[in-house]
JSON list of C-alpha atoms in Angstrom, two decimals:
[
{"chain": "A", "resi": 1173, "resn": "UNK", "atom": "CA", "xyz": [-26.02, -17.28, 26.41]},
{"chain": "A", "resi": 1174, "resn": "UNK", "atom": "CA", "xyz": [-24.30, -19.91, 24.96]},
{"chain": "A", "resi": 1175, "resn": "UNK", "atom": "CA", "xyz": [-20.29, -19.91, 23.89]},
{"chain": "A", "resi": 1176, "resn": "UNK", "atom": "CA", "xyz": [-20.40, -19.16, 19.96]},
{"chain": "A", "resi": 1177, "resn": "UNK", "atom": "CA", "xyz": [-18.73, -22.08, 17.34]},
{"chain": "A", "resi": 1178, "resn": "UNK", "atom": "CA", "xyz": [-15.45, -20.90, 16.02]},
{"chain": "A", "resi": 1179, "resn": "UNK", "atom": "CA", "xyz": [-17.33, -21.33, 12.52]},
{"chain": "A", "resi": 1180, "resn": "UNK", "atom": "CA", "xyz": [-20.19, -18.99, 14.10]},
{"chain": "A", "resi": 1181, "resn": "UNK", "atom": "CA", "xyz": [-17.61, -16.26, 15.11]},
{"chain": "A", "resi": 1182, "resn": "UNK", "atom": "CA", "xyz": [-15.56, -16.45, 12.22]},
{"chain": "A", "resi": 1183, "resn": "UNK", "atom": "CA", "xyz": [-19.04, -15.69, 10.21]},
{"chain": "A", "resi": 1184, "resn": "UNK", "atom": "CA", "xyz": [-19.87, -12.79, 12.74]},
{"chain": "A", "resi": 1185, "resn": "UNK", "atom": "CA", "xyz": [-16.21, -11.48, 11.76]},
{"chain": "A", "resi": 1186, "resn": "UNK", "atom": "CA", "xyz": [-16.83, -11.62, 8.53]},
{"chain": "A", "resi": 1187, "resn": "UNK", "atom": "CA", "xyz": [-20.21, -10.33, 7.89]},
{"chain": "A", "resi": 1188, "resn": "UNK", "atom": "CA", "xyz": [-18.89, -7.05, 9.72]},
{"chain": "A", "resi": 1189, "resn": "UNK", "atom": "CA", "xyz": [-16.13, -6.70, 6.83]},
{"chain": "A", "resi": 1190, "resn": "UNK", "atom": "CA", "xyz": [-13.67, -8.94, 4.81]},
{"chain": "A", "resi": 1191, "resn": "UNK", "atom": "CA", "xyz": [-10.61, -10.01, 6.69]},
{"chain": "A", "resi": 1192, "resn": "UNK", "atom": "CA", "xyz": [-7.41, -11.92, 5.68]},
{"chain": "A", "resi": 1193, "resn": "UNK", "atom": "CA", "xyz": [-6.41, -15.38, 6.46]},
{"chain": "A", "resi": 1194, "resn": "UNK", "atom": "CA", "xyz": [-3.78, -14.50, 8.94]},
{"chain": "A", "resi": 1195, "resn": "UNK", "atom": "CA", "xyz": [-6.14, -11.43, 10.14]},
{"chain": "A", "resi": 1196, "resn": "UNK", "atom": "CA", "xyz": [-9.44, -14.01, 11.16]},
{"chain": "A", "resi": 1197, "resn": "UNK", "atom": "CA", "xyz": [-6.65, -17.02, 12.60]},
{"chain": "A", "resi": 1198, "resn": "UNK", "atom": "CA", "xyz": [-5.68, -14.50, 14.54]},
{"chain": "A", "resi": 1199, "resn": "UNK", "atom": "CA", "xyz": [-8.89, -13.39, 16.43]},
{"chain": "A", "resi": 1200, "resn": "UNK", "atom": "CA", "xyz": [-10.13, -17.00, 16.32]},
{"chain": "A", "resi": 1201, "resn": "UNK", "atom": "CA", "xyz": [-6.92, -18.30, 18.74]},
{"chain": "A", "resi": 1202, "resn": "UNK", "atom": "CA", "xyz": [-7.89, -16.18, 21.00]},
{"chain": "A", "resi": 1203, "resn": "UNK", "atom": "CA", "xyz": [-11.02, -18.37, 21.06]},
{"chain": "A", "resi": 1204, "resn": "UNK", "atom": "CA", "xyz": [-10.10, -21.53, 20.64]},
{"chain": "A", "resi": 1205, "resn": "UNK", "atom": "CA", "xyz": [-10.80, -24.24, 23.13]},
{"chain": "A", "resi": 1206, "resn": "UNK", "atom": "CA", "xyz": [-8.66, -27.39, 23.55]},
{"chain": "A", "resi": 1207, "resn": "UNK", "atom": "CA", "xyz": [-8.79, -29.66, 20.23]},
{"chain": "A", "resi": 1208, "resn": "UNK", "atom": "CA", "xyz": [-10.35, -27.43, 18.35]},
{"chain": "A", "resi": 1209, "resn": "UNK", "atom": "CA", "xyz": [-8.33, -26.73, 14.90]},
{"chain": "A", "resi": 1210, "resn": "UNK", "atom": "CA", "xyz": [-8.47, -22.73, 13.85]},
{"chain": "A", "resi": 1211, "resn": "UNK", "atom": "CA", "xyz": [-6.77, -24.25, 10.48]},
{"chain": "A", "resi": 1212, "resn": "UNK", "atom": "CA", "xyz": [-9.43, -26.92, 9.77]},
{"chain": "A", "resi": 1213, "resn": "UNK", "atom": "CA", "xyz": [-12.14, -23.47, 10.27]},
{"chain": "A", "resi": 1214, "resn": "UNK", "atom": "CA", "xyz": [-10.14, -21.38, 8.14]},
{"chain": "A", "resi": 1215, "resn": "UNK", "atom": "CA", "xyz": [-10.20, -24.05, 5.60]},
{"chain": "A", "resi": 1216, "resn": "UNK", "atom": "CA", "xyz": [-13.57, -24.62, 5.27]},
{"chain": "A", "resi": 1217, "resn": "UNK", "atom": "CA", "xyz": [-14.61, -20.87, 5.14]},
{"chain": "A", "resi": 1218, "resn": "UNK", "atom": "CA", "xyz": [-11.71, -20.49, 1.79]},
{"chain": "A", "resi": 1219, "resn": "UNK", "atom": "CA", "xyz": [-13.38, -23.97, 0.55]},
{"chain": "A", "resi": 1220, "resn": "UNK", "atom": "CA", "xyz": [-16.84, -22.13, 0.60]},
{"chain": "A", "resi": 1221, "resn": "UNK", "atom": "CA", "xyz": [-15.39, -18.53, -0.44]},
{"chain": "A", "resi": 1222, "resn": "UNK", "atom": "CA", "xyz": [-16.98, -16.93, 2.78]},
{"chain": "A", "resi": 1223, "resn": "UNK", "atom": "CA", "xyz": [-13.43, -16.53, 3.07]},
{"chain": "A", "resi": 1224, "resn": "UNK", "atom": "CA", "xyz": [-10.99, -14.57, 0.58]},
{"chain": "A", "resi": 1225, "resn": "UNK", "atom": "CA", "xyz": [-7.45, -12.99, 0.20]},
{"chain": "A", "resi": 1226, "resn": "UNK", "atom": "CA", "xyz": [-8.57, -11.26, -3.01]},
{"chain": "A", "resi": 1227, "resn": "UNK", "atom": "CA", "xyz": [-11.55, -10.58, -1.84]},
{"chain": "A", "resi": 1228, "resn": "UNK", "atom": "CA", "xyz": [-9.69, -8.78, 1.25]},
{"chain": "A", "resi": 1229, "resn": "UNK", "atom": "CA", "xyz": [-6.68, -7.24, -0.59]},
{"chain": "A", "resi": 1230, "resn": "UNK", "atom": "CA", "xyz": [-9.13, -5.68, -2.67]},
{"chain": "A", "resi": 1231, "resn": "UNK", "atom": "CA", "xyz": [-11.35, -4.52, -0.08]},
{"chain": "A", "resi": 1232, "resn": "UNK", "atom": "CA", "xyz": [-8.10, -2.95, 1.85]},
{"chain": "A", "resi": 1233, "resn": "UNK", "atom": "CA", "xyz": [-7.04, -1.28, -1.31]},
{"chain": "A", "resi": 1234, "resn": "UNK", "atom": "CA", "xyz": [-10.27, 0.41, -1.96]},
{"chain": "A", "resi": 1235, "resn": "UNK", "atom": "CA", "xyz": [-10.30, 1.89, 2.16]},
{"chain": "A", "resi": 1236, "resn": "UNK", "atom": "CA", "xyz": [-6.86, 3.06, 2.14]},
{"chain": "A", "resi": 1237, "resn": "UNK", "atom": "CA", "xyz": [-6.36, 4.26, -1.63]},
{"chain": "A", "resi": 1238, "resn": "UNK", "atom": "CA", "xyz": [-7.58, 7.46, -1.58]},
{"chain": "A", "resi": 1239, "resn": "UNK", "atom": "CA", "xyz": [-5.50, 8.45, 1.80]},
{"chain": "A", "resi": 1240, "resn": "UNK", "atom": "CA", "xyz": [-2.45, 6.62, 1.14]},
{"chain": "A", "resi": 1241, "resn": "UNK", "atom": "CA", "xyz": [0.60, 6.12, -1.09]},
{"chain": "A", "resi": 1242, "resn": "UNK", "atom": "CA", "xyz": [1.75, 3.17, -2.25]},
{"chain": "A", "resi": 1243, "resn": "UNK", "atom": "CA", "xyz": [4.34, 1.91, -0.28]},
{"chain": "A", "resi": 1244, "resn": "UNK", "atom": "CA", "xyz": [2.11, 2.38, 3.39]},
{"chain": "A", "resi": 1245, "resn": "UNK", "atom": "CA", "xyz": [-0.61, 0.66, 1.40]},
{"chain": "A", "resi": 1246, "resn": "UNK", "atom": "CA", "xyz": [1.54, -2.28, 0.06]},
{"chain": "A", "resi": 1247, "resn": "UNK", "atom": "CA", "xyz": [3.16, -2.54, 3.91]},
{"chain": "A", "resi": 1248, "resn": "UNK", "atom": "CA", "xyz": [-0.31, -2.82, 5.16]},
{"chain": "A", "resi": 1249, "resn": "UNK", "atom": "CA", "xyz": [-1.41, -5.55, 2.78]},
{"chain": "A", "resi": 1250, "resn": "UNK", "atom": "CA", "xyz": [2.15, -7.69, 3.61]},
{"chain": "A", "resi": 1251, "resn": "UNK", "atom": "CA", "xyz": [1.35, -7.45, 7.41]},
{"chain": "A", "resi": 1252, "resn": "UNK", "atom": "CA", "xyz": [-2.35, -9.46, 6.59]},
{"chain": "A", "resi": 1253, "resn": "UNK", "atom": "CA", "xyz": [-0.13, -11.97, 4.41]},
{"chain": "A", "resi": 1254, "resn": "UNK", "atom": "CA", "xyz": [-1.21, -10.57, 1.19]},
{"chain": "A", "resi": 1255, "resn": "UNK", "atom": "CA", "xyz": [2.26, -11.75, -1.62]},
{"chain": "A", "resi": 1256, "resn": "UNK", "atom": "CA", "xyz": [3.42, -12.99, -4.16]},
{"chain": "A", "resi": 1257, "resn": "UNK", "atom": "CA", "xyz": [1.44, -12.23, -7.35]},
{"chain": "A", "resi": 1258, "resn": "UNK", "atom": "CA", "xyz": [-1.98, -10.82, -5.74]},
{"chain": "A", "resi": 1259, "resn": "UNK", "atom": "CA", "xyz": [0.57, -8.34, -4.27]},
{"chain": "A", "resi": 1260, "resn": "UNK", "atom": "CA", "xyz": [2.46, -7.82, -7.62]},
{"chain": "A", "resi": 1261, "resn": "UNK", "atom": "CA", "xyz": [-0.68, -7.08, -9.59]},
{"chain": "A", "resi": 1262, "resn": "UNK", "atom": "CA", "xyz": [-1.93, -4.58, -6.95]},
{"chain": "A", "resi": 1263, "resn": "UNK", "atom": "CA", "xyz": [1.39, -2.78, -6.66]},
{"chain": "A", "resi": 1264, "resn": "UNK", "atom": "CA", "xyz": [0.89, -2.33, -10.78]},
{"chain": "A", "resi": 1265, "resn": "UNK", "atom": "CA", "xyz": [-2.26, -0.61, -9.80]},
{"chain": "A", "resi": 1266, "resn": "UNK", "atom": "CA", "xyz": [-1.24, 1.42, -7.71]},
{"chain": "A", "resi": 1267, "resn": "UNK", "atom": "CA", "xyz": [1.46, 2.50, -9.28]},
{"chain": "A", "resi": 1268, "resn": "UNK", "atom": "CA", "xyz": [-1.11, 4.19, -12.02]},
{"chain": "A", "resi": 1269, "resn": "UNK", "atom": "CA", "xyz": [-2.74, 6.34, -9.97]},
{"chain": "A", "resi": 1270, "resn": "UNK", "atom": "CA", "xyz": [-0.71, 7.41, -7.62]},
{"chain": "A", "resi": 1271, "resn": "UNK", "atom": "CA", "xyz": [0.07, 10.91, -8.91]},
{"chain": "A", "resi": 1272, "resn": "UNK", "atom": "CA", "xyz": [-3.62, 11.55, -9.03]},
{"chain": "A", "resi": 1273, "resn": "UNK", "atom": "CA", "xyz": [-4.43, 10.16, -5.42]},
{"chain": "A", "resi": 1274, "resn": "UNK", "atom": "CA", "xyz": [-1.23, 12.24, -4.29]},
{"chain": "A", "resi": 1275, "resn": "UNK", "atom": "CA", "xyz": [-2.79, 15.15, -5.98]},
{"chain": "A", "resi": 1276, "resn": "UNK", "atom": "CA", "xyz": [-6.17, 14.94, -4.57]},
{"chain": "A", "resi": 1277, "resn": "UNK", "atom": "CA", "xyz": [-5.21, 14.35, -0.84]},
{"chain": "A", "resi": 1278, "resn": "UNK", "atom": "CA", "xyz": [-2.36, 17.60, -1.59]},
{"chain": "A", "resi": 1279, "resn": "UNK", "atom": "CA", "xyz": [-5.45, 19.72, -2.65]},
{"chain": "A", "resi": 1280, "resn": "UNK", "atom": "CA", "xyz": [-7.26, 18.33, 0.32]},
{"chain": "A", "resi": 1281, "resn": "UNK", "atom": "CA", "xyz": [-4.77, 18.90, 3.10]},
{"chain": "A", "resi": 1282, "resn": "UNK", "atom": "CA", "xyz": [-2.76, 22.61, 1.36]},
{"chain": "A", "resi": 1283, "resn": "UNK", "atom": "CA", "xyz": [-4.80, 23.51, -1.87]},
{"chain": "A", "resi": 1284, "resn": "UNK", "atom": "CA", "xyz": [-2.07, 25.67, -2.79]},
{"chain": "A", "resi": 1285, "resn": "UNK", "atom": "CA", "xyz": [1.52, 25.69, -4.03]},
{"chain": "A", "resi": 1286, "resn": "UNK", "atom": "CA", "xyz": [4.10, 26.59, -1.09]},
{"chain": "A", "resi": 1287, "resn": "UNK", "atom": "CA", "xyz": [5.29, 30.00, -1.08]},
{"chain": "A", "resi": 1288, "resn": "UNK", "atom": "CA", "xyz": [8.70, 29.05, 1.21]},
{"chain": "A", "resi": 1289, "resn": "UNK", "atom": "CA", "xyz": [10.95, 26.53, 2.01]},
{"chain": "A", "resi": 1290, "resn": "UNK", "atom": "CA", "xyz": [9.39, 26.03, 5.53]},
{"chain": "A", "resi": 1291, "resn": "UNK", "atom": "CA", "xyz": [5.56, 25.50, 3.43]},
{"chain": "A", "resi": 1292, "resn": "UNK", "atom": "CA", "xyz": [7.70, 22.96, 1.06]},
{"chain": "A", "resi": 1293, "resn": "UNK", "atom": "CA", "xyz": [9.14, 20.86, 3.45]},
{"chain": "A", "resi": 1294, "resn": "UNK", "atom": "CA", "xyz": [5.56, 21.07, 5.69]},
{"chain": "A", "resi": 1295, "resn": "UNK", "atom": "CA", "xyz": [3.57, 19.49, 2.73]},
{"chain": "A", "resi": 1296, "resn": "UNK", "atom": "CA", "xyz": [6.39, 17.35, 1.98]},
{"chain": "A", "resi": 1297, "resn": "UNK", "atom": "CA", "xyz": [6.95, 16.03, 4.80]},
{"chain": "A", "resi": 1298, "resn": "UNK", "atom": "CA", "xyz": [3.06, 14.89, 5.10]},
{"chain": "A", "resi": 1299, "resn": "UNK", "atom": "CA", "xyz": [3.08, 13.43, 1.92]},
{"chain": "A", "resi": 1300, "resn": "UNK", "atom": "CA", "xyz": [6.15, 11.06, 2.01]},
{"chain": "A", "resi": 1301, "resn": "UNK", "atom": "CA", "xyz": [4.63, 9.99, 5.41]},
{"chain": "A", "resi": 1302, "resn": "UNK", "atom": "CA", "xyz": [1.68, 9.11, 3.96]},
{"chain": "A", "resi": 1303, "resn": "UNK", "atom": "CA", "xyz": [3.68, 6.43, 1.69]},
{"chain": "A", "resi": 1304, "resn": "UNK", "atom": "CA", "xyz": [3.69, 8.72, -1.49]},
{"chain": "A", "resi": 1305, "resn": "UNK", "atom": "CA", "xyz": [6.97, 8.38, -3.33]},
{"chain": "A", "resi": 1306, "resn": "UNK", "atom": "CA", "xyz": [8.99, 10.98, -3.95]},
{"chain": "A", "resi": 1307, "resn": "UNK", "atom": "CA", "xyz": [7.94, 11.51, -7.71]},
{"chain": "A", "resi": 1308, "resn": "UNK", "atom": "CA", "xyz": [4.52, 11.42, -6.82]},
{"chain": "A", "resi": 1309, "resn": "UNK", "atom": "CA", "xyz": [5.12, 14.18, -3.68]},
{"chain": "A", "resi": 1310, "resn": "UNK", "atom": "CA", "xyz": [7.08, 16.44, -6.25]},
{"chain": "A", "resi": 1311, "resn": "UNK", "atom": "CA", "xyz": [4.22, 16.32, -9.25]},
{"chain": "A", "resi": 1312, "resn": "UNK", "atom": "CA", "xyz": [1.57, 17.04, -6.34]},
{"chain": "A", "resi": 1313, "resn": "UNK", "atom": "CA", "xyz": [3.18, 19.84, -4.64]},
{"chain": "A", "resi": 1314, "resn": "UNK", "atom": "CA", "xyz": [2.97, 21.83, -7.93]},
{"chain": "A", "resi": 1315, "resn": "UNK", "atom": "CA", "xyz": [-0.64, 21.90, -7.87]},
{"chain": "A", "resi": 1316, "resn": "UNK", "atom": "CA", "xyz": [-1.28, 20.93, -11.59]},
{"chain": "A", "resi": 1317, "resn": "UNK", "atom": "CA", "xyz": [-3.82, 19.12, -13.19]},
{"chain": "A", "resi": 1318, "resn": "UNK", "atom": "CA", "xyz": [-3.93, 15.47, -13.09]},
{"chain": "A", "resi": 1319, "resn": "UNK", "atom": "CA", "xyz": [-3.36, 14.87, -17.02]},
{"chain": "A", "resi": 1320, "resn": "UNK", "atom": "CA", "xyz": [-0.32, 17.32, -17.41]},
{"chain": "A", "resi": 1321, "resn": "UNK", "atom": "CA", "xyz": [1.51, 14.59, -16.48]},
{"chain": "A", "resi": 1322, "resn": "UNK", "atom": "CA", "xyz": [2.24, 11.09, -16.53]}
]
């Protein structure tokens, strides 16, 4: 079988999911044969939008959402290269609905309030970790409903 084009892998990459810039160089090096330019590839994928950080930072968002909290989330998308204002107007979004994604992954994990201190700091502890803030963790943990309060 012949050796695949860096153009034909990057398209194999891609139709499997979307991936970032930094994500799809990466993979590609490993690939790359003497004079050929990853860049130049890269390039030409953005120039025909088979290729796209919005496309990706959305994509990413949408998987890890409804697990995560913001901050893990936001970490994620700066290790792909996602910044500057892509990254500021996704942080905004988060930011709404975190309480309710806390919430919903609290009622998934405990479903119900912590009777001790020990219970507390369990639940606590597994929210924060997930990259809830603390705001978020607190509202959860009291197991109301999502419109009480925001």
């Amino acid at each position: 079988m012949p050796e695949l084009s860096l153009k034909a892998r990057a398209l194999r990459y891609l139709s499997t999911r979307e991936h970032s810039r930094l994500e799809l160089g990466r993979k590609l090096a490993r690939y790359a044969e003497e004079g050929e330019d990853v860049e130049a590839v890269l390039d030409f994928l953005e120039k025909n939008n088979w290729l796209s950080q919005e496309r990706f930072a959305e994509a990413l968002v949408h998987r890890k959402a409804g697990r995560y909290g913001n901050s893990r989330v936001v970490a994620e998308l700066q290790n792909h290269g996602v910044g500057g204002e892509a990254l500021a107007e996704l942080k905004s979004g988060l930011a709404e609905t975190e309480l309710a994604r806390a919430r919903e992954v609290w009622r998934r994990k405990f479903g119900k309030v912590a009777q001790d201190a020990a219970e507390r700091a369990k639940q606590m502890r597994f929210l924060l970790q997930r990259g809830f803030s603390q705001r978020a963790v607190r509202a959860a943990m009291q197991g109301g409903a999502d419109d009480d309060e925001l």
